[in-house]
Tab-separated table of C-alpha atoms in Angstrom:
chain	number	residue	atom	x	y	z
D	191	MET	CA	-6.824	-9.617	3.598
D	192	ARG	CA	-9.907	-7.721	4.759
D	193	ARG	CA	-9.299	-4.430	6.496
D	194	THR	CA	-12.218	-2.655	8.098
D	195	ALA	CA	-12.541	0.567	10.048
D	196	THR	CA	-14.346	1.054	13.344
D	197	HIS	CA	-14.319	3.770	15.949
D	198	THR	CA	-13.802	2.630	19.563
D	199	LYS	CA	-11.521	3.949	22.357
D	200	ARG	CA	-8.531	2.307	23.994
D	201	THR	CA	-7.756	3.024	27.650
D	202	PRO	CA	-3.999	3.671	27.825
D	203	ASP	CA	-2.011	1.397	30.101
D	204	PRO	CA	-1.056	3.569	33.121
D	205	GLY	CA	2.089	1.473	33.549
D	206	LEU	CA	3.579	2.691	30.288
D	207	THR	CA	5.869	5.723	30.574
D	208	ARG	CA	7.392	6.009	27.133
D	209	ARG	CA	8.914	9.384	26.211
D	210	LEU	CA	7.112	10.859	23.207
D	211	ARG	CA	9.223	14.027	22.958
D	212	ARG	CA	7.127	17.029	21.872
D	213	ARG	CA	4.294	14.895	20.600
D	214	GLY	CA	3.239	13.021	23.747
D	215	PHE	CA	-0.428	13.843	24.174
D	216	LEU	CA	-3.798	12.022	24.155
D	217	GLY	CA	-2.473	9.979	27.077
D	218	VAL	CA	-0.530	7.540	24.867
D	219	ALA	CA	2.727	6.360	26.400
D	220	ALA	CA	5.051	3.416	26.323
D	221	GLY	CA	7.399	2.060	28.956
D	222	ALA	CA	11.116	1.513	29.178
D	223	ALA	CA	10.806	-1.924	27.595
D	224	ALA	CA	8.910	-0.414	24.699
D	225	ALA	CA	11.537	2.289	24.362
D	226	SER	CA	14.214	-0.367	24.078
D	227	LEU	CA	12.137	-2.185	21.477
D	228	LEU	CA	11.317	0.913	19.492
D	229	SER	CA	14.747	2.512	19.515
D	230	GLY	CA	16.738	1.394	16.495
D	231	ALA	CA	19.932	2.267	14.767
D	232	ALA	CA	18.170	3.971	11.878
D	233	GLY	CA	21.279	5.923	11.024
D	234	THR	CA	23.372	2.763	11.109
D	235	ALA	CA	20.952	0.956	8.818
D	236	HIS	CA	20.921	3.873	6.427
D	237	ALA	CA	24.698	4.047	6.437
D	238	ALA	CA	24.901	0.328	5.709
D	239	ALA	CA	22.528	0.755	2.788
D	240	THR	CA	24.372	3.728	1.353
D	241	ASP	CA	27.803	2.155	1.832
D	242	SER	CA	26.909	-0.295	-0.924
D	243	ASP	CA	25.803	2.541	-3.201
D	244	PRO	CA	28.474	5.241	-3.700
D	245	ALA	CA	26.050	7.409	-5.655
D	246	ALA	CA	23.640	7.361	-2.715
D	247	ALA	CA	26.389	8.229	-0.253
D	248	SER	CA	27.658	11.142	-2.302
D	249	GLY	CA	24.237	12.431	-3.303
D	250	ARG	CA	25.414	13.025	-6.867
D	251	ARG	CA	22.218	11.595	-8.336
D	252	ARG	CA	18.671	12.385	-7.316
D	253	PRO	CA	16.841	9.989	-4.996
D	254	LEU	CA	14.475	7.567	-6.671
D	255	VAL	CA	11.839	8.163	-3.993
D	256	PRO	CA	11.015	11.880	-4.177
D	257	LYS	CA	10.809	13.971	-1.043
D	258	GLY	CA	7.410	13.688	0.598
D	259	ARG	CA	6.493	10.435	-1.194
D	260	LEU	CA	7.684	7.658	1.127
D	261	GLY	CA	5.026	5.998	3.275
D	262	ILE	CA	4.056	2.751	4.926
D	263	GLN	CA	0.868	0.713	5.088
D	264	LEU	CA	0.012	0.528	8.777
D	265	TYR	CA	-1.145	-3.081	8.417
D	266	THR	CA	2.589	-3.841	8.536
D	267	LEU	CA	2.695	-2.407	12.076
D	268	ARG	CA	-0.649	-3.664	13.361
D	269	ASP	CA	0.962	-5.361	16.355
D	270	LYS	CA	2.779	-2.203	17.463
D	271	VAL	CA	-0.217	0.063	16.868
D	272	ALA	CA	-2.379	-2.229	19.000
D	273	SER	CA	0.169	-2.464	21.838
D	274	LEU	CA	1.699	1.040	21.823
D	275	GLY	CA	-0.862	3.270	20.137
D	276	PHE	CA	-0.758	5.432	17.029
D	277	ALA	CA	1.223	8.265	18.624
D	278	ALA	CA	4.194	6.086	19.568
D	279	VAL	CA	4.241	4.371	16.185
D	280	PHE	CA	3.931	7.646	14.279
D	281	GLU	CA	6.836	9.000	16.311
D	282	GLU	CA	9.048	6.111	15.261
D	283	LEU	CA	8.005	6.254	11.618
D	284	ALA	CA	8.930	9.928	11.452
D	285	GLU	CA	12.320	9.071	12.954
D	286	PHE	CA	12.831	6.424	10.263
D	287	GLY	CA	12.231	9.008	7.528
D	288	TYR	CA	8.656	8.215	6.554
D	289	GLU	CA	6.441	11.062	5.411
D	290	GLN	CA	3.143	9.249	4.789
D	291	VAL	CA	0.989	6.515	6.269
D	292	GLU	CA	-1.772	4.466	4.702
D	293	PHE	CA	-4.461	3.283	7.082
D	294	ALA	CA	-5.769	-0.268	7.508
D	295	GLY	CA	-8.692	0.776	9.678
D	296	TYR	CA	-8.836	3.787	11.965
D	297	THR	CA	-8.368	2.007	15.295
D	298	GLN	CA	-6.287	-1.136	14.616
D	299	GLY	CA	-6.986	-2.582	18.028
D	300	THR	CA	-6.272	0.597	20.003
D	301	GLY	CA	-9.844	1.142	21.149
D	302	ASP	CA	-11.682	4.450	20.859
D	303	ILE	CA	-9.882	7.194	18.962
D	304	THR	CA	-11.651	9.817	16.886
D	305	LEU	CA	-10.801	10.881	13.370
D	306	GLY	CA	-10.044	14.342	14.720
D	307	GLN	CA	-7.552	12.908	17.202
D	308	LEU	CA	-5.911	10.830	14.460
D	309	ARG	CA	-5.611	13.889	12.261
D	310	THR	CA	-3.975	15.798	15.127
D	311	LEU	CA	-1.533	12.961	15.740
D	312	LEU	CA	-0.573	12.955	12.075
D	313	ARG	CA	0.043	16.692	12.113
D	314	GLU	CA	2.046	16.612	15.324
D	315	SER	CA	4.259	13.784	14.054
D	316	GLY	CA	4.846	15.467	10.696
D	317	LEU	CA	3.187	12.623	8.776
D	318	ARG	CA	0.507	12.775	6.111
D	319	GLY	CA	-2.339	10.316	5.731
D	320	ILE	CA	-2.232	9.282	2.073
D	321	GLY	CA	-4.983	6.656	1.851
D	322	SER	CA	-7.033	3.990	3.576
D	323	HIS	CA	-8.060	0.397	2.876
D	324	VAL	CA	-11.745	-0.362	3.434
D	325	GLY	CA	-13.638	-3.571	2.634
D	326	TYR	CA	-15.484	-3.850	-0.682
D	327	SER	CA	-18.727	-5.531	0.395
D	328	SER	CA	-20.436	-7.481	3.147
D	329	ASP	CA	-23.653	-9.409	3.678
D	330	ASN	CA	-24.080	-7.525	6.958
D	331	PRO	CA	-25.540	-4.042	6.338
D	332	GLY	CA	-23.918	-2.789	9.534
D	333	ASP	CA	-20.381	-3.550	8.398
D	334	TYR	CA	-18.086	-0.732	7.369
D	335	THR	CA	-17.578	-1.332	3.629
D	336	PHE	CA	-17.946	0.603	0.409
D	337	ASP	CA	-21.062	-1.358	-0.488
D	338	THR	CA	-22.854	-1.020	2.852
D	339	GLN	CA	-21.771	2.452	4.050
D	340	LEU	CA	-20.432	4.273	1.011
D	341	GLU	CA	-21.211	7.827	2.141
D	342	LYS	CA	-19.714	7.268	5.589
D	343	VAL	CA	-16.570	5.718	4.095
D	344	VAL	CA	-15.873	8.700	1.852
D	345	ASP	CA	-16.952	11.211	4.509
D	346	ASP	CA	-14.555	9.671	7.038
D	347	ALA	CA	-11.659	9.740	4.584
D	348	ALA	CA	-12.370	13.367	3.781
D	349	ALA	CA	-12.614	14.241	7.491
D	350	LEU	CA	-9.195	12.687	8.058
D	351	GLY	CA	-7.758	14.710	5.179
D	352	LEU	CA	-6.914	11.717	3.005
D	353	PRO	CA	-6.532	12.298	-0.742
D	354	HIS	CA	-7.279	8.627	-1.526
D	355	VAL	CA	-9.573	5.912	-0.194
D	356	GLY	CA	-9.718	2.411	-1.595
D	357	THR	CA	-10.040	-1.308	-1.115
D	358	ALA	CA	-7.669	-4.250	-1.023
D	359	SER	CA	-10.559	-6.605	-1.747
D	360	SER	CA	-10.622	-8.588	-4.980
D	361	PRO	CA	-13.286	-7.758	-7.589
D	362	ASP	CA	-14.420	-11.409	-7.263
D	363	ARG	CA	-17.719	-10.464	-5.614
D	364	TYR	CA	-19.771	-11.745	-8.556
D	365	GLY	CA	-17.426	-14.541	-9.552
D	366	ARG	CA	-14.310	-14.860	-11.689
D	367	THR	CA	-16.043	-14.409	-15.040
D	368	VAL	CA	-15.845	-11.535	-17.496
D	369	ASP	CA	-19.413	-10.456	-16.718
D	370	GLY	CA	-18.775	-10.795	-12.997
D	371	TRP	CA	-15.821	-8.443	-13.196
D	372	LYS	CA	-17.795	-6.033	-15.383
D	373	ARG	CA	-20.377	-5.864	-12.596
D	374	ALA	CA	-17.617	-5.231	-10.066
D	375	ALA	CA	-16.277	-2.478	-12.330
D	376	GLU	CA	-19.701	-0.835	-12.232
D	377	ASP	CA	-19.525	-0.858	-8.442
D	378	PHE	CA	-16.037	0.636	-8.501
D	379	ASN	CA	-17.132	3.383	-10.896
D	380	ARG	CA	-19.939	4.245	-8.478
D	381	TYR	CA	-17.538	4.356	-5.532
D	382	GLY	CA	-15.149	6.476	-7.580
D	383	ALA	CA	-17.895	8.979	-8.380
D	384	ALA	CA	-18.815	9.247	-4.697
D	385	ALA	CA	-15.173	9.738	-3.756
D	386	ARG	CA	-14.641	12.399	-6.414
D	387	LYS	CA	-17.575	14.403	-5.033
D	388	ARG	CA	-15.584	14.686	-1.817
D	389	GLY	CA	-12.357	15.570	-3.604
D	390	LEU	CA	-10.902	12.053	-3.211
D	391	LYS	CA	-9.629	9.325	-5.502
D	392	PHE	CA	-10.945	5.773	-5.150
D	393	TYR	CA	-8.418	2.988	-5.759
D	394	GLN	CA	-8.139	-0.796	-5.817
D	395	HIS	CA	-5.116	-2.689	-4.484
D	396	ASN	CA	-4.247	-5.947	-6.222
D	397	HIS	CA	-3.092	-9.306	-4.981
D	398	GLN	CA	-1.797	-12.048	-7.284
D	399	MET	CA	-5.174	-13.479	-8.297
D	400	GLU	CA	-6.238	-10.376	-10.244
D	401	PHE	CA	-3.753	-11.444	-12.906
D	402	GLY	CA	-5.427	-14.817	-13.402
D	403	PHE	CA	-7.790	-15.726	-16.226
D	404	ALA	CA	-11.569	-15.589	-16.461
D	405	GLU	CA	-13.306	-18.897	-15.805
D	406	ASP	CA	-15.561	-18.444	-18.840
D	407	ARG	CA	-12.870	-16.894	-21.059
D	408	PRO	CA	-9.506	-18.511	-20.284
D	409	ASP	CA	-7.894	-16.310	-22.920
D	410	VAL	CA	-8.811	-13.134	-20.956
D	411	ARG	CA	-6.756	-11.856	-18.028
D	412	LEU	CA	-9.115	-10.485	-15.378
D	413	TYR	CA	-6.909	-7.498	-14.545
D	414	ASP	CA	-7.361	-6.382	-18.161
D	415	VAL	CA	-11.135	-6.502	-17.695
D	416	LEU	CA	-10.855	-4.322	-14.604
D	417	LEU	CA	-8.753	-1.747	-16.443
D	418	ALA	CA	-10.982	-1.714	-19.507
D	419	GLU	CA	-14.308	-1.527	-17.678
D	420	THR	CA	-13.484	1.101	-15.044
D	421	ASP	CA	-13.513	4.809	-15.805
D	422	PRO	CA	-9.915	6.084	-15.612
D	423	GLU	CA	-11.222	9.370	-14.243
D	424	LEU	CA	-12.964	7.603	-11.352
D	425	VAL	CA	-11.061	4.410	-10.546
D	426	PHE	CA	-7.347	4.335	-9.792
D	427	LEU	CA	-4.980	1.495	-8.984
D	428	GLU	CA	-2.516	0.823	-6.213
D	429	MET	CA	-0.138	-1.753	-7.626
D	430	ASP	CA	1.206	-4.073	-4.989
D	431	ILE	CA	4.480	-4.783	-6.739
D	432	TYR	CA	5.245	-8.002	-4.883
D	433	TRP	CA	1.842	-9.507	-5.626
D	434	ALA	CA	2.039	-8.356	-9.247
D	435	TYR	CA	5.295	-10.281	-9.659
D	436	ALA	CA	3.740	-13.261	-7.880
D	437	GLY	CA	0.928	-13.033	-10.432
D	438	GLN	CA	3.497	-12.923	-13.212
D	439	TYR	CA	4.985	-16.133	-11.855
D	440	ARG	CA	1.652	-17.936	-11.479
D	441	PHE	CA	-0.170	-16.739	-14.571
D	442	SER	CA	2.390	-16.558	-17.376
D	443	VAL	CA	0.657	-19.541	-19.007
D	444	ARG	CA	-3.049	-19.815	-19.849
D	445	PRO	CA	-5.099	-22.783	-18.648
D	446	ASP	CA	-4.761	-24.389	-22.091
D	447	GLY	CA	-0.973	-24.268	-21.801
D	448	THR	CA	-0.329	-21.421	-24.234
D	449	PRO	CA	2.191	-18.762	-23.128
D	450	ALA	CA	0.794	-15.537	-21.695
D	451	PRO	CA	3.781	-13.591	-20.364
D	452	PHE	CA	3.313	-10.115	-18.962
D	453	GLU	CA	5.458	-7.511	-17.238
D	454	PRO	CA	3.859	-5.690	-14.268
D	455	LEU	CA	5.829	-2.528	-14.998
D	456	ASP	CA	4.304	-2.339	-18.490
D	457	TYR	CA	0.849	-1.768	-17.002
D	458	VAL	CA	2.152	1.266	-15.144
D	459	LEU	CA	4.120	2.677	-18.073
D	460	ALA	CA	1.039	2.402	-20.299
D	461	GLN	CA	-1.172	4.404	-17.900
D	462	PRO	CA	1.021	5.996	-15.232
D	463	GLN	CA	-1.689	8.463	-14.219
D	464	ARG	CA	-3.868	5.584	-13.016
D	465	TYR	CA	-1.323	4.499	-10.394
D	466	PRO	CA	-1.016	7.228	-7.750
D	467	LEU	CA	0.000	4.663	-5.099
D	468	PHE	CA	2.247	1.624	-4.947
D	469	HIS	CA	2.862	-1.018	-2.311
D	470	VAL	CA	6.568	-1.654	-2.015
D	471	LYS	CA	7.255	-5.110	-0.654
D	472	ASP	CA	10.013	-7.493	-1.617
D	473	GLY	CA	10.451	-11.213	-2.101
D	474	GLU	CA	13.120	-13.811	-2.616
D	475	HIS	CA	12.399	-16.054	-5.574
D	476	ASP	CA	11.489	-19.503	-4.282
D	477	GLU	CA	10.392	-22.253	-6.670
D	478	THR	CA	8.921	-24.224	-3.767
D	479	ALA	CA	6.460	-21.427	-2.936
D	480	GLU	CA	3.061	-21.409	-4.619
D	481	ASP	CA	3.473	-17.819	-5.788
D	482	GLY	CA	7.181	-18.138	-6.585
D	483	TYR	CA	8.357	-15.740	-3.867
D	484	ARG	CA	8.949	-15.622	-0.133
D	485	MET	CA	8.237	-12.200	1.407
D	486	VAL	CA	11.217	-10.330	2.916
D	487	ASP	CA	12.106	-6.774	3.937
D	488	VAL	CA	12.454	-4.302	1.097
D	489	GLY	CA	15.987	-4.489	-0.254
D	490	ASP	CA	16.548	-8.098	0.824
D	491	GLY	CA	14.752	-9.674	-2.121
D	492	ASP	CA	15.028	-10.144	-5.869
D	493	ILE	CA	12.650	-7.474	-7.150
D	494	ASP	CA	14.660	-4.820	-8.979
D	495	TYR	CA	13.352	-1.707	-7.277
D	496	ARG	CA	16.023	0.553	-8.737
D	497	ARG	CA	14.759	-0.319	-12.206
D	498	PHE	CA	11.077	-0.091	-11.241
D	499	LEU	CA	11.382	3.272	-9.510
D	500	THR	CA	13.579	4.693	-12.257
D	501	LYS	CA	11.164	3.720	-15.028
D	502	VAL	CA	8.123	5.074	-13.192
D	503	GLY	CA	9.968	8.248	-12.235
D	504	ARG	CA	10.639	9.013	-15.890
D	505	THR	CA	6.974	8.931	-16.901
D	506	PRO	CA	5.010	12.201	-17.160
D	507	GLY	CA	4.231	13.178	-13.579
D	508	GLY	CA	6.340	10.266	-12.385
D	509	ARG	CA	7.722	12.170	-9.414
D	510	LYS	CA	4.213	12.442	-7.961
D	511	HIS	CA	3.673	8.740	-7.276
D	512	ASN	CA	3.493	7.587	-3.655
D	513	TRP	CA	5.440	4.564	-2.392
D	514	GLN	CA	4.053	2.631	0.593
D	515	VAL	CA	6.247	0.009	2.262
D	516	GLU	CA	4.403	-3.129	3.340
D	517	HIS	CA	5.187	-6.549	4.753
D	518	ASP	CA	2.259	-8.863	5.506
D	519	VAL	CA	3.971	-10.996	8.155
D	520	PRO	CA	7.099	-9.268	9.499
D	521	ALA	CA	9.033	-10.957	12.286
D	522	ASP	CA	9.740	-7.540	13.817
D	523	SER	CA	7.521	-4.891	12.266
D	524	LEU	CA	9.475	-1.841	13.453
D	525	ARG	CA	12.745	-3.353	12.267
D	526	THR	CA	11.130	-4.048	8.888
D	527	ALA	CA	9.888	-0.461	8.703
D	528	ARG	CA	13.295	0.956	9.602
D	529	ARG	CA	15.338	-1.245	7.254
D	530	SER	CA	12.936	-0.831	4.326
D	531	ALA	CA	12.946	2.961	4.622
D	532	ALA	CA	16.747	3.052	4.846
D	533	TYR	CA	17.080	0.950	1.706
D	534	LEU	CA	14.617	2.998	-0.336
D	535	ARG	CA	16.201	6.251	0.818
D	536	SER	CA	19.578	4.942	-0.333
D	537	LEU	CA	18.490	4.406	-3.938
D	538	ARG	CA	19.714	6.985	-6.439
D	539	GLU	CA	18.953	7.276	-10.114
D	540	ARG	CA	21.541	5.875	-12.479
D	541	GLY	CA	22.671	7.819	-15.525
D	542	ARG	CA	20.108	8.022	-18.298
């Protein structure tokens, strides 16, 4: 999905009167109906999650998501951001126990809001901006992408205080060949160098197709080309765990029929320092689905997050990774955010 950033201003609806506690400024409010929608039994959900995990309830073992490292990709909440504004959504996310947000554009349908105002809202809500998704390229020079407005992209991220800025676009710009992905890697190295000059890390977020095979070399997995051809000091990865497992399902056999199994976790364990960010989304295994999974709230699916988080947490520096909840098409985005946070907060490390 393409996520772009623009800077325009929303006129708040004067009919909304939502209570924003201590953080209700910039004229953003929401009405009684919104309050009913937004209010959730976060404590109840957390209790339900911990009831099934005695270690979580007792606190005898350390949490698998370290303090300060739980976030959410705001694309998940695009409907609520557009209708209620950033302030109201940030308020709820803080109540749910989130500590970080990852941006999917800096307005998300709200209209005109400045980077300075966004930064103030983050501070007032107690949240930290951890990263941002920006498009890779565009044929229109006026579009906000790394290729067309590189300096502005990194300057904006730095102005907002983000430590990371990246793209969820595929490296398919020059085609799905080895040479095409080498050219994309050159672009990514250039973006990474520009980001590093501003004290940032550039990253790429995968979908399932990155784990497919090159059209001209069906024995070569394209994700391996990306890893090999990008400078590990300049280009980092945000593994979307759901899409990595969907890629495992779709691309465990080469086009010629020979087996090509892989384990997404092995990529991380081999180079944990290259994965500062993860997208945490869950899926139920479904043989009728093209990618083998049907997306659900975190904790409702078949991906073994206790195992994944435990293994990553035991790598050198493993407690410094950042975990961003995401759901592409939630039925109720705030409910998804609340339930996913409660589940992840309930997870405790098993004995070694």
